[in-house]
Each structure stands twice: as C-alpha cells, then as structure tokens.
Short mmCIF file of C-alpha atoms in Angstrom, two decimals:
data_model
loop_
_atom_site.label_atom_id
_atom_site.label_comp_id
_atom_site.label_asym_id
_atom_site.label_seq_id
_atom_site.Cartn_x
_atom_site.Cartn_y
_atom_site.Cartn_z
CA ILE A 1 -15.95 -14.79 -22.31
CA ARG A 2 -14.26 -17.88 -23.67
CA LEU A 3 -14.90 -18.00 -27.39
CA GLY A 4 -13.12 -21.27 -27.95
CA TYR A 5 -10.10 -23.44 -27.48
CA ARG A 6 -7.72 -25.84 -29.15
CA GLY A 7 -8.00 -29.35 -27.76
CA TYR A 8 -4.87 -30.24 -25.83
CA GLY A 9 -5.20 -33.85 -26.96
CA SER A 10 -6.74 -33.63 -30.41
CA GLY A 11 -5.34 -30.27 -31.46
CA LEU A 12 -8.76 -29.46 -32.99
CA LEU A 13 -10.29 -25.97 -32.81
CA ASN A 14 -13.52 -25.80 -30.82
CA LEU A 15 -16.17 -23.17 -30.23
CA ASP A 16 -17.09 -22.98 -26.54
CA PRO A 17 -20.53 -24.64 -26.36
CA PHE A 18 -21.80 -21.81 -24.12
CA PHE A 19 -20.28 -18.91 -26.07
CA GLU A 20 -23.52 -17.55 -27.57
CA GLN A 21 -25.44 -18.05 -24.32
CA ASN A 22 -22.70 -16.36 -22.28
CA VAL A 23 -22.52 -13.37 -24.63
CA LYS A 24 -26.29 -12.95 -24.48
CA GLY A 25 -26.28 -13.24 -20.68
CA ALA A 26 -23.51 -10.66 -20.36
CA ARG A 27 -25.28 -8.26 -22.71
CA ASP A 28 -28.60 -8.75 -20.86
CA ALA A 29 -26.79 -7.91 -17.61
CA GLY A 30 -25.38 -4.71 -19.15
CA LEU A 31 -21.79 -5.92 -19.18
CA ASP A 32 -19.12 -5.11 -21.73
CA VAL A 33 -18.01 -8.18 -23.66
CA GLY A 34 -14.50 -9.24 -24.54
CA VAL A 35 -13.41 -12.71 -25.56
CA TYR A 36 -10.48 -15.03 -25.10
CA PHE A 37 -9.20 -18.07 -26.92
CA PHE A 38 -7.44 -20.86 -25.04
CA SER A 39 -4.45 -21.73 -27.19
CA GLN A 40 -2.52 -24.94 -27.37
CA ALA A 41 -0.79 -23.96 -30.62
CA LEU A 42 2.52 -25.64 -31.36
CA THR A 43 3.56 -23.29 -34.17
CA THR A 44 2.94 -19.75 -35.37
CA GLU A 45 0.89 -21.29 -38.21
CA GLU A 46 -1.41 -22.94 -35.66
CA ALA A 47 -1.64 -19.64 -33.75
CA ILE A 48 -2.75 -17.87 -36.93
CA ASP A 49 -5.32 -20.63 -37.54
CA GLU A 50 -6.64 -20.00 -34.01
CA ALA A 51 -6.82 -16.25 -34.61
CA ARG A 52 -8.55 -16.79 -37.97
CA PHE A 53 -11.10 -19.03 -36.19
CA VAL A 54 -11.74 -16.27 -33.63
CA VAL A 55 -12.17 -13.56 -36.27
CA ARG A 56 -14.65 -15.74 -38.21
CA LYS A 57 -16.72 -16.36 -35.07
CA LEU A 58 -16.77 -12.64 -34.21
CA ARG A 59 -17.97 -11.44 -37.62
CA GLY A 60 -21.19 -9.49 -37.15
CA LYS A 61 -20.93 -9.50 -33.36
CA ARG A 62 -20.27 -6.43 -31.25
CA ILE A 63 -17.54 -6.81 -28.68
CA ASP A 64 -16.50 -4.00 -26.39
CA GLY A 65 -13.30 -5.44 -25.00
CA PRO A 66 -10.22 -7.05 -26.37
CA VAL A 67 -9.55 -10.47 -27.83
CA ALA A 68 -7.21 -12.28 -25.46
CA PHE A 69 -4.61 -14.93 -26.16
CA ASP A 70 -4.52 -17.43 -23.27
CA MET A 71 -1.93 -20.22 -23.29
CA GLU A 72 -1.46 -22.27 -20.15
CA TYR A 73 -0.25 -25.70 -19.17
CA ILE A 74 -2.93 -28.33 -18.58
CA GLU A 75 -2.18 -30.79 -15.80
CA GLY A 76 -1.88 -34.26 -17.26
CA ALA A 77 -1.51 -33.00 -20.83
CA ASN A 78 1.69 -32.27 -22.67
CA ARG A 79 0.84 -30.64 -25.99
CA ILE A 80 2.77 -27.41 -25.28
CA ASN A 81 5.14 -28.57 -22.53
CA HIS A 82 8.12 -28.95 -24.88
CA LEU A 83 7.85 -25.45 -26.38
CA THR A 84 10.68 -23.03 -25.69
CA VAL A 85 10.21 -19.48 -24.39
CA GLU A 86 11.07 -18.24 -27.88
CA GLU A 87 8.43 -20.48 -29.51
CA LYS A 88 5.69 -19.49 -27.03
CA THR A 89 6.60 -15.82 -27.52
CA ALA A 90 6.39 -16.13 -31.32
CA ILE A 91 3.07 -17.99 -31.06
CA ALA A 92 1.54 -15.30 -28.81
CA ASP A 93 2.81 -12.55 -31.11
CA ALA A 94 1.47 -14.25 -34.27
CA PHE A 95 -2.00 -14.67 -32.73
CA CYS A 96 -2.15 -11.06 -31.54
CA GLN A 97 -0.84 -9.59 -34.78
CA PHE A 98 -3.52 -11.42 -36.79
CA ILE A 99 -6.24 -10.25 -34.39
CA GLU A 100 -5.03 -6.63 -34.61
CA LYS A 101 -4.74 -6.74 -38.42
CA ASN A 102 -8.43 -7.65 -38.44
CA GLY A 103 -9.44 -4.58 -36.44
CA TYR A 104 -9.64 -5.95 -32.91
CA GLU A 105 -7.65 -5.06 -29.82
CA ALA A 106 -5.46 -7.98 -28.70
CA VAL A 107 -4.12 -8.73 -25.23
CA ILE A 108 -1.96 -11.50 -23.80
CA TYR A 109 -3.38 -13.19 -20.71
CA GLY A 110 -1.21 -14.72 -18.03
CA ASN A 111 -0.24 -14.95 -14.41
CA PRO A 112 3.04 -13.45 -13.18
CA THR A 113 4.89 -16.76 -13.50
CA TRP A 114 3.73 -17.37 -17.08
CA LEU A 115 4.46 -13.82 -18.14
CA THR A 116 7.98 -13.79 -16.68
CA GLU A 117 9.10 -17.38 -17.26
CA ASP A 118 7.18 -18.73 -20.25
CA VAL A 119 7.24 -15.81 -22.70
CA ASP A 120 9.74 -13.03 -23.34
CA LEU A 121 7.81 -9.86 -22.54
CA THR A 122 10.60 -7.71 -23.98
CA LEU A 123 9.54 -9.00 -27.40
CA LEU A 124 5.82 -8.45 -26.75
CA THR A 125 5.75 -4.85 -25.54
CA HIS A 126 3.58 -3.82 -28.50
CA HIS A 127 0.72 -5.93 -27.05
CA GLU A 128 -1.27 -5.16 -23.92
CA ILE A 129 -1.25 -7.54 -20.93
CA TRP A 130 -4.19 -9.04 -19.06
CA LEU A 131 -2.69 -9.96 -15.70
CA ALA A 132 -4.15 -12.85 -13.70
CA HIS A 133 -2.97 -12.23 -10.16
CA TYR A 134 -5.32 -13.25 -7.36
CA ILE A 135 -4.26 -10.89 -4.64
CA GLY A 136 -5.73 -7.88 -2.80
CA MET A 137 -3.34 -5.41 -4.43
CA THR A 138 -0.92 -6.51 -7.10
CA GLU A 139 2.66 -5.33 -7.08
CA TRP A 140 3.23 -6.48 -10.66
CA PRO A 141 5.99 -4.10 -11.79
CA PHE A 142 5.03 -3.89 -15.48
CA ALA A 143 2.19 -2.24 -17.37
CA TYR A 144 -1.06 -4.14 -17.80
CA ARG A 145 -4.38 -3.23 -19.39
CA MET A 146 -6.60 -5.64 -17.48
CA TRP A 147 -6.34 -7.31 -14.10
CA GLN A 148 -8.07 -10.54 -13.13
CA TYR A 149 -7.94 -10.12 -9.38
CA THR A 150 -9.96 -13.11 -8.14
CA ASP A 151 -11.41 -16.44 -9.19
CA ARG A 152 -13.86 -16.39 -6.26
CA GLY A 153 -16.26 -13.67 -7.39
CA SER A 154 -20.01 -13.91 -7.68
CA VAL A 155 -22.31 -12.58 -10.37
CA ALA A 156 -26.10 -12.63 -10.22
CA GLY A 157 -27.46 -15.37 -12.47
CA ILE A 158 -24.29 -17.49 -12.41
CA GLU A 159 -23.93 -20.45 -10.07
CA GLY A 160 -20.60 -20.87 -8.35
CA SER A 161 -17.48 -18.75 -8.31
CA VAL A 162 -16.41 -16.64 -11.27
CA ASP A 163 -13.31 -14.69 -12.24
CA LEU A 164 -13.56 -10.93 -11.78
CA ASN A 165 -11.57 -8.43 -13.82
CA ILE A 166 -10.85 -4.74 -14.02
CA ARG A 167 -10.13 -3.15 -17.38
CA MET A 168 -8.10 0.03 -17.26
CA LYS A 169 -8.87 2.74 -19.79
CA GLU A 170 -6.62 5.54 -20.89
CA LYS A 171 -7.15 8.73 -18.99
CA LYS A 172 -8.59 11.42 -21.22
CA PHE A 173 -7.87 15.07 -20.57
CA LEU A 174 -10.24 17.84 -21.54
CA ALA A 175 -8.78 20.61 -23.67
CA ASP A 176 -8.93 24.10 -22.17
#
C-alpha cells in the first residue's frame, strides 16, 4: 500500500490521502500489509528524510510485509532525471538502511530496466528486491523477494485494475 510520496514538482513529502482507508480495507479483507514510499529524492539526506517520514507514519501500526523504496521517472517531470546511477544507488541504500535501523524489513522496488540500468545492484545486494515484471513467468536472473506480476488484477471491493504481487518466504526445514 502506498504510504506516501515526494512531490516531483514541489519536493514536499506527502501522506497518501487513502493510506489509512487502504490499510483498513486490506486488513478487513484478511490481507497482509506492506507499504511503499514513492521517492523523488535528489540526495541521500532527502532519502533519509523520506525514510524518517515513513517510520513516523508507521509508529503504532502493524505491518506484515516490508517497507519498499520506489523511485521511478515521471513522464513530463524532471526532478530525478539528472541523477547518476551512483547517486540513485546511494539514495536507495540510504532509505533502506534507515528503514532497517528502525526495525523494518526494506526492499527496493523496480522493473528489470530500472534495476539493471538506473541503480547498481552490485552495491545493493544487502537489500531484497521487489521485482515489477508483468509477464507470465519471469526469467529475471537475480534473486528477488517479491514479484509484481501484473497491473491488471482484480480484487473484490476495488474498482478497476490493481497490481498483484507474490511475496516469497524462506523455506523452513523441520529438525529431525
């Protein structure tokens, strides 16, 4: 569920106006809840401000899933377009490290193009990946913790198409 976002024009931090309603609806439907923040941070300091905002909004709330860092280009906007791969990598890492230091699981969200061309995954291997790849069976060659496999799903109680995801859990073995 989107917790919030940084305005791509204003640069201001915003709580998603439907965050509380969406969390309640998910809980009422028996779903696990994780959150994501849509970043348009220009620096690691802004990324930490975003993560701090997320942690403040989560205080006292139960979430079952991770906190995801989502940075994407917005058509017609240019706030992050000039950032280098190294800068975007450092921004993602700073956000995730702050989230993890505050007791939450962090993941980095992205499609195959973003994850291979816009950040340096070799420097982010200590964070899990939430892969957005709308395909019947992904052939993504790297490890990922979650997979967003469609943006054309349907969920009872929600009008229109929704994204659907699978979250992989570690396999547990029983001791003999």
